């Protein structure tokens, strides 16, 4: 009997068990995964780092709670990309299984913390847009920077606590219970709980954004009827509507990229997975990186404030580059003039 295909043997929690989860059997599959992770991961880190720079280098932007939540999303995506790519490529491409159970669960906890924080940041952003559009006159009183930072602190601590439960003892080695077919040492009950937590977050986000989009459509209809009123309030409403639509696009990309992974996780709890499906899961996991890579592009294209800040950064960079190119020429001209003299 093939021990790698027998879930009961997973409870033995040996290093040989970890090798059973290395499902990429050909060099072409490993190269493909390596290229996808390298490309998506590098672009994700660069783009989200740029978003963080644009937010925190601009005093006007970083004071707004909306962009604090987007900054949290960008930070979570950066951490998720770095930890995920390093651990995923090391495990599936280089087949490194020499580390201990604790090290593996620590890496898995880091990935889960980052991705959960990314999803939770979207939830906070959804609630922020909900308050901004449904109660615009009270928004500044309800959503202060202090409350935003407190919410972000609670978010990250909660996500880290939930993600580290397997490392703290909720794993199939300590409990001698049924292990997941997708992740070494992970208890099936913990995976079920994490999936429930994730689905609740997604449900809350979808509900909030549905309401936000509905209110945004009402605001658009209102502005079309009162085009003569081009005051500060209308400008604020236009910004809220634009940001709401932007974040709906972010949510749509999130659902499209995460659906295959979540469906396979849920399926693995109720049924046996074939080797083919486990390979599909490995490749679908890279879609999570794609999601983190696409989000900053949406911000830059849809947010006027971030786009304006990006243009200023590029203009400043071009001026510095032009000055650096002209400086040697000026120095050379000065030297030749001195020689002729």
PDB file of N, CA and C in Angstrom, residues 268-311:
ATOM      1  N   UNK A 268     -11.315  18.733   0.277  1.00  0.00           N
ATOM      2  CA  UNK A 268     -10.368  17.816   0.923  1.00  0.00           C
ATOM      3  C   UNK A 268     -10.843  17.359   2.295  1.00  0.00           C
ATOM      4  N   UNK A 269     -11.723  18.149   2.919  1.00  0.00           N
ATOM      5  CA  UNK A 269     -12.235  17.780   4.250  1.00  0.00           C
ATOM      6  C   UNK A 269     -13.245  16.649   4.150  1.00  0.00           C
ATOM      7  N   UNK A 270     -13.993  16.599   3.060  1.00  0.00           N
ATOM      8  CA  UNK A 270     -15.078  15.635   2.923  1.00  0.00           C
ATOM      9  C   UNK A 270     -14.736  14.452   2.018  1.00  0.00           C
ATOM     10  N   UNK A 271     -13.657  14.555   1.243  1.00  0.00           N
ATOM     11  CA  UNK A 271     -13.350  13.479   0.296  1.00  0.00           C
ATOM     12  C   UNK A 271     -11.851  13.372   0.101  1.00  0.00           C
ATOM     13  N   UNK A 272     -11.430  12.217  -0.427  1.00  0.00           N
ATOM     14  CA  UNK A 272     -10.018  11.998  -0.749  1.00  0.00           C
ATOM     15  C   UNK A 272      -9.642  12.771  -2.011  1.00  0.00           C
ATOM     16  N   UNK A 273      -8.441  13.314  -2.012  1.00  0.00           N
ATOM     17  CA  UNK A 273      -7.944  14.042  -3.168  1.00  0.00           C
ATOM     18  C   UNK A 273      -7.005  13.164  -3.976  1.00  0.00           C
ATOM     19  N   UNK A 274      -7.184  13.163  -5.268  1.00  0.00           N
ATOM     20  CA  UNK A 274      -6.259  12.434  -6.136  1.00  0.00           C
ATOM     21  C   UNK A 274      -4.955  13.231  -6.273  1.00  0.00           C
ATOM     22  N   UNK A 275      -3.919  12.556  -6.768  1.00  0.00           N
ATOM     23  CA  UNK A 275      -2.646  13.246  -6.995  1.00  0.00           C
ATOM     24  C   UNK A 275      -2.822  14.402  -7.973  1.00  0.00           C
ATOM     25  N   UNK A 276      -3.685  14.214  -8.955  1.00  0.00           N
ATOM     26  CA  UNK A 276      -3.928  15.271  -9.937  1.00  0.00           C
ATOM     27  C   UNK A 276      -4.513  16.517  -9.263  1.00  0.00           C
ATOM     28  N   UNK A 277      -5.496  16.331  -8.380  1.00  0.00           N
ATOM     29  CA  UNK A 277      -6.110  17.469  -7.701  1.00  0.00           C
ATOM     30  C   UNK A 277      -5.127  18.156  -6.757  1.00  0.00           C
ATOM     31  N   UNK A 278      -4.245  17.382  -6.166  1.00  0.00           N
ATOM     32  CA  UNK A 278      -3.249  17.996  -5.283  1.00  0.00           C
ATOM     33  C   UNK A 278      -2.253  18.837  -6.091  1.00  0.00           C
ATOM     34  N   UNK A 279      -1.936  18.407  -7.300  1.00  0.00           N
ATOM     35  CA  UNK A 279      -1.096  19.230  -8.177  1.00  0.00           C
ATOM     36  C   UNK A 279      -1.847  20.487  -8.611  1.00  0.00           C
ATOM     37  N   UNK A 280      -3.132  20.327  -8.897  1.00  0.00           N
ATOM     38  CA  UNK A 280      -3.950  21.488  -9.260  1.00  0.00           C
ATOM     39  C   UNK A 280      -3.971  22.490  -8.111  1.00  0.00           C
ATOM     40  N   UNK A 281      -4.065  21.986  -6.887  1.00  0.00           N
ATOM     41  CA  UNK A 281      -4.066  22.873  -5.717  1.00  0.00           C
ATOM     42  C   UNK A 281      -2.751  23.638  -5.613  1.00  0.00           C
ATOM     43  N   UNK A 282      -1.637  22.969  -5.893  1.00  0.00           N
ATOM     44  CA  UNK A 282      -0.337  23.632  -5.835  1.00  0.00           C
ATOM     45  C   UNK A 282      -0.273  24.786  -6.832  1.00  0.00           C
ATOM     46  N   UNK A 283      -0.762  24.560  -8.043  1.00  0.00           N
ATOM     47  CA  UNK A 283      -0.731  25.619  -9.052  1.00  0.00           C
ATOM     48  C   UNK A 283      -1.753  26.712  -8.734  1.00  0.00           C
ATOM     49  N   UNK A 284      -2.932  26.319  -8.220  1.00  0.00           N
ATOM     50  CA  UNK A 284      -3.947  27.317  -7.866  1.00  0.00           C
ATOM     51  C   UNK A 284      -3.477  28.222  -6.723  1.00  0.00           C
ATOM     52  N   UNK A 285      -2.580  27.691  -5.890  1.00  0.00           N
ATOM     53  CA  UNK A 285      -2.065  28.497  -4.776  1.00  0.00           C
ATOM     54  C   UNK A 285      -1.340  29.739  -5.270  1.00  0.00           C
ATOM     55  N   UNK A 286      -0.742  29.659  -6.466  1.00  0.00           N
ATOM     56  CA  UNK A 286      -0.045  30.822  -7.011  1.00  0.00           C
ATOM     57  C   UNK A 286      -1.012  31.935  -7.402  1.00  0.00           C
ATOM     58  N   UNK A 287      -2.312  31.611  -7.550  1.00  0.00           N
ATOM     59  CA  UNK A 287      -3.291  32.646  -7.846  1.00  0.00           C
ATOM     60  C   UNK A 287      -3.427  33.628  -6.690  1.00  0.00           C
ATOM     61  N   UNK A 288      -3.122  33.167  -5.478  1.00  0.00           N
ATOM     62  CA  UNK A 288      -3.152  34.064  -4.321  1.00  0.00           C
ATOM     63  C   UNK A 288      -2.104  35.160  -4.481  1.00  0.00           C
ATOM     64  N   UNK A 289      -0.941  34.802  -5.038  1.00  0.00           N
ATOM     65  CA  UNK A 289       0.085  35.798  -5.330  1.00  0.00           C
ATOM     66  C   UNK A 289      -0.382  36.746  -6.432  1.00  0.00           C
ATOM     67  N   UNK A 290      -1.063  36.182  -7.427  1.00  0.00           N
ATOM     68  CA  UNK A 290      -1.582  37.014  -8.514  1.00  0.00           C
ATOM     69  C   UNK A 290      -2.556  38.050  -7.970  1.00  0.00           C
ATOM     70  N   UNK A 291      -3.391  37.646  -7.028  1.00  0.00           N
ATOM     71  CA  UNK A 291      -4.328  38.574  -6.409  1.00  0.00           C
ATOM     72  C   UNK A 291      -3.587  39.720  -5.726  1.00  0.00           C
ATOM     73  N   UNK A 292      -2.535  39.383  -4.978  1.00  0.00           N
ATOM     74  CA  UNK A 292      -1.760  40.411  -4.287  1.00  0.00           C
ATOM     75  C   UNK A 292      -1.021  41.313  -5.267  1.00  0.00           C
ATOM     76  N   UNK A 293      -0.723  40.794  -6.446  1.00  0.00           N
ATOM     77  CA  UNK A 293      -0.017  41.584  -7.452  1.00  0.00           C
ATOM     78  C   UNK A 293      -0.960  42.535  -8.179  1.00  0.00           C
ATOM     79  N   UNK A 294      -2.216  42.130  -8.364  1.00  0.00           N
ATOM     80  CA  UNK A 294      -3.172  42.931  -9.124  1.00  0.00           C
ATOM     81  C   UNK A 294      -3.731  44.089  -8.296  1.00  0.00           C
ATOM     82  N   UNK A 295      -3.882  43.905  -6.988  1.00  0.00           N
ATOM     83  CA  UNK A 295      -4.483  44.939  -6.140  1.00  0.00           C
ATOM     84  C   UNK A 295      -3.831  46.312  -6.288  1.00  0.00           C
ATOM     85  N   UNK A 296      -2.491  46.428  -6.190  1.00  0.00           N
ATOM     86  CA  UNK A 296      -1.874  47.761  -6.324  1.00  0.00           C
ATOM     87  C   UNK A 296      -2.118  48.404  -7.682  1.00  0.00           C
ATOM     88  N   UNK A 297      -2.207  47.579  -8.740  1.00  0.00           N
ATOM     89  CA  UNK A 297      -2.480  48.124 -10.071  1.00  0.00           C
ATOM     90  C   UNK A 297      -3.861  48.779 -10.089  1.00  0.00           C
ATOM     91  N   UNK A 298      -4.817  48.143  -9.435  1.00  0.00           N
ATOM     92  CA  UNK A 298      -6.164  48.705  -9.360  1.00  0.00           C
ATOM     93  C   UNK A 298      -6.139  50.028  -8.601  1.00  0.00           C
ATOM     94  N   UNK A 299      -5.384  50.081  -7.482  1.00  0.00           N
ATOM     95  CA  UNK A 299      -5.301  51.331  -6.724  1.00  0.00           C
ATOM     96  C   UNK A 299      -4.755  52.460  -7.583  1.00  0.00           C
ATOM     97  N   UNK A 300      -3.653  52.176  -8.287  1.00  0.00           N
ATOM     98  CA  UNK A 300      -2.973  53.219  -9.065  1.00  0.00           C
ATOM     99  C   UNK A 300      -3.855  53.735 -10.196  1.00  0.00           C
ATOM    100  N   UNK A 301      -4.640  52.837 -10.782  1.00  0.00           N
ATOM    101  CA  UNK A 301      -5.461  53.237 -11.920  1.00  0.00           C
ATOM    102  C   UNK A 301      -6.770  53.898 -11.486  1.00  0.00           C
ATOM    103  N   UNK A 302      -7.275  53.549 -10.295  1.00  0.00           N
ATOM    104  CA  UNK A 302      -8.597  54.014  -9.887  1.00  0.00           C
ATOM    105  C   UNK A 302      -8.582  55.124  -8.835  1.00  0.00           C
ATOM    106  N   UNK A 303      -7.544  55.206  -8.019  1.00  0.00           N
ATOM    107  CA  UNK A 303      -7.488  56.222  -6.974  1.00  0.00           C
ATOM    108  C   UNK A 303      -6.785  57.468  -7.505  1.00  0.00           C
ATOM    109  N   UNK A 304      -7.505  58.591  -7.555  1.00  0.00           N
ATOM    110  CA  UNK A 304      -6.907  59.820  -8.061  1.00  0.00           C
ATOM    111  C   UNK A 304      -5.755  60.286  -7.182  1.00  0.00           C
ATOM    112  N   UNK A 305      -5.914  60.129  -5.869  1.00  0.00           N
ATOM    113  CA  UNK A 305      -4.878  60.610  -4.951  1.00  0.00           C
ATOM    114  C   UNK A 305      -3.590  59.804  -5.094  1.00  0.00           C
ATOM    115  N   UNK A 306      -3.728  58.473  -5.146  1.00  0.00           N
ATOM    116  CA  UNK A 306      -2.538  57.638  -5.322  1.00  0.00           C
ATOM    117  C   UNK A 306      -1.918  57.840  -6.698  1.00  0.00           C
ATOM    118  N   UNK A 307      -2.763  57.993  -7.715  1.00  0.00           N
ATOM    119  CA  UNK A 307      -2.243  58.192  -9.063  1.00  0.00           C
ATOM    120  C   UNK A 307      -1.500  59.523  -9.168  1.00  0.00           C
ATOM    121  N   UNK A 308      -2.052  60.567  -8.536  1.00  0.00           N
ATOM    122  CA  UNK A 308      -1.378  61.869  -8.544  1.00  0.00           C
ATOM    123  C   UNK A 308      -0.049  61.798  -7.802  1.00  0.00           C
ATOM    124  N   UNK A 309      -0.049  61.084  -6.667  1.00  0.00           N
ATOM    125  CA  UNK A 309       1.204  60.913  -5.917  1.00  0.00           C
ATOM    126  C   UNK A 309       2.229  60.132  -6.729  1.00  0.00           C
ATOM    127  N   UNK A 310       1.747  59.116  -7.472  1.00  0.00           N
ATOM    128  CA  UNK A 310       2.655  58.331  -8.314  1.00  0.00           C
ATOM    129  C   UNK A 310       3.248  59.188  -9.430  1.00  0.00           C
ATOM    130  N   UNK A 311       2.440  60.053 -10.013  1.00  0.00           N
ATOM    131  CA  UNK A 311       2.946  60.937 -11.060  1.00  0.00           C
ATOM    132  C   UNK A 311       3.992  61.896 -10.510  1.00  0.00           C
TER     133      UNK A 311
END
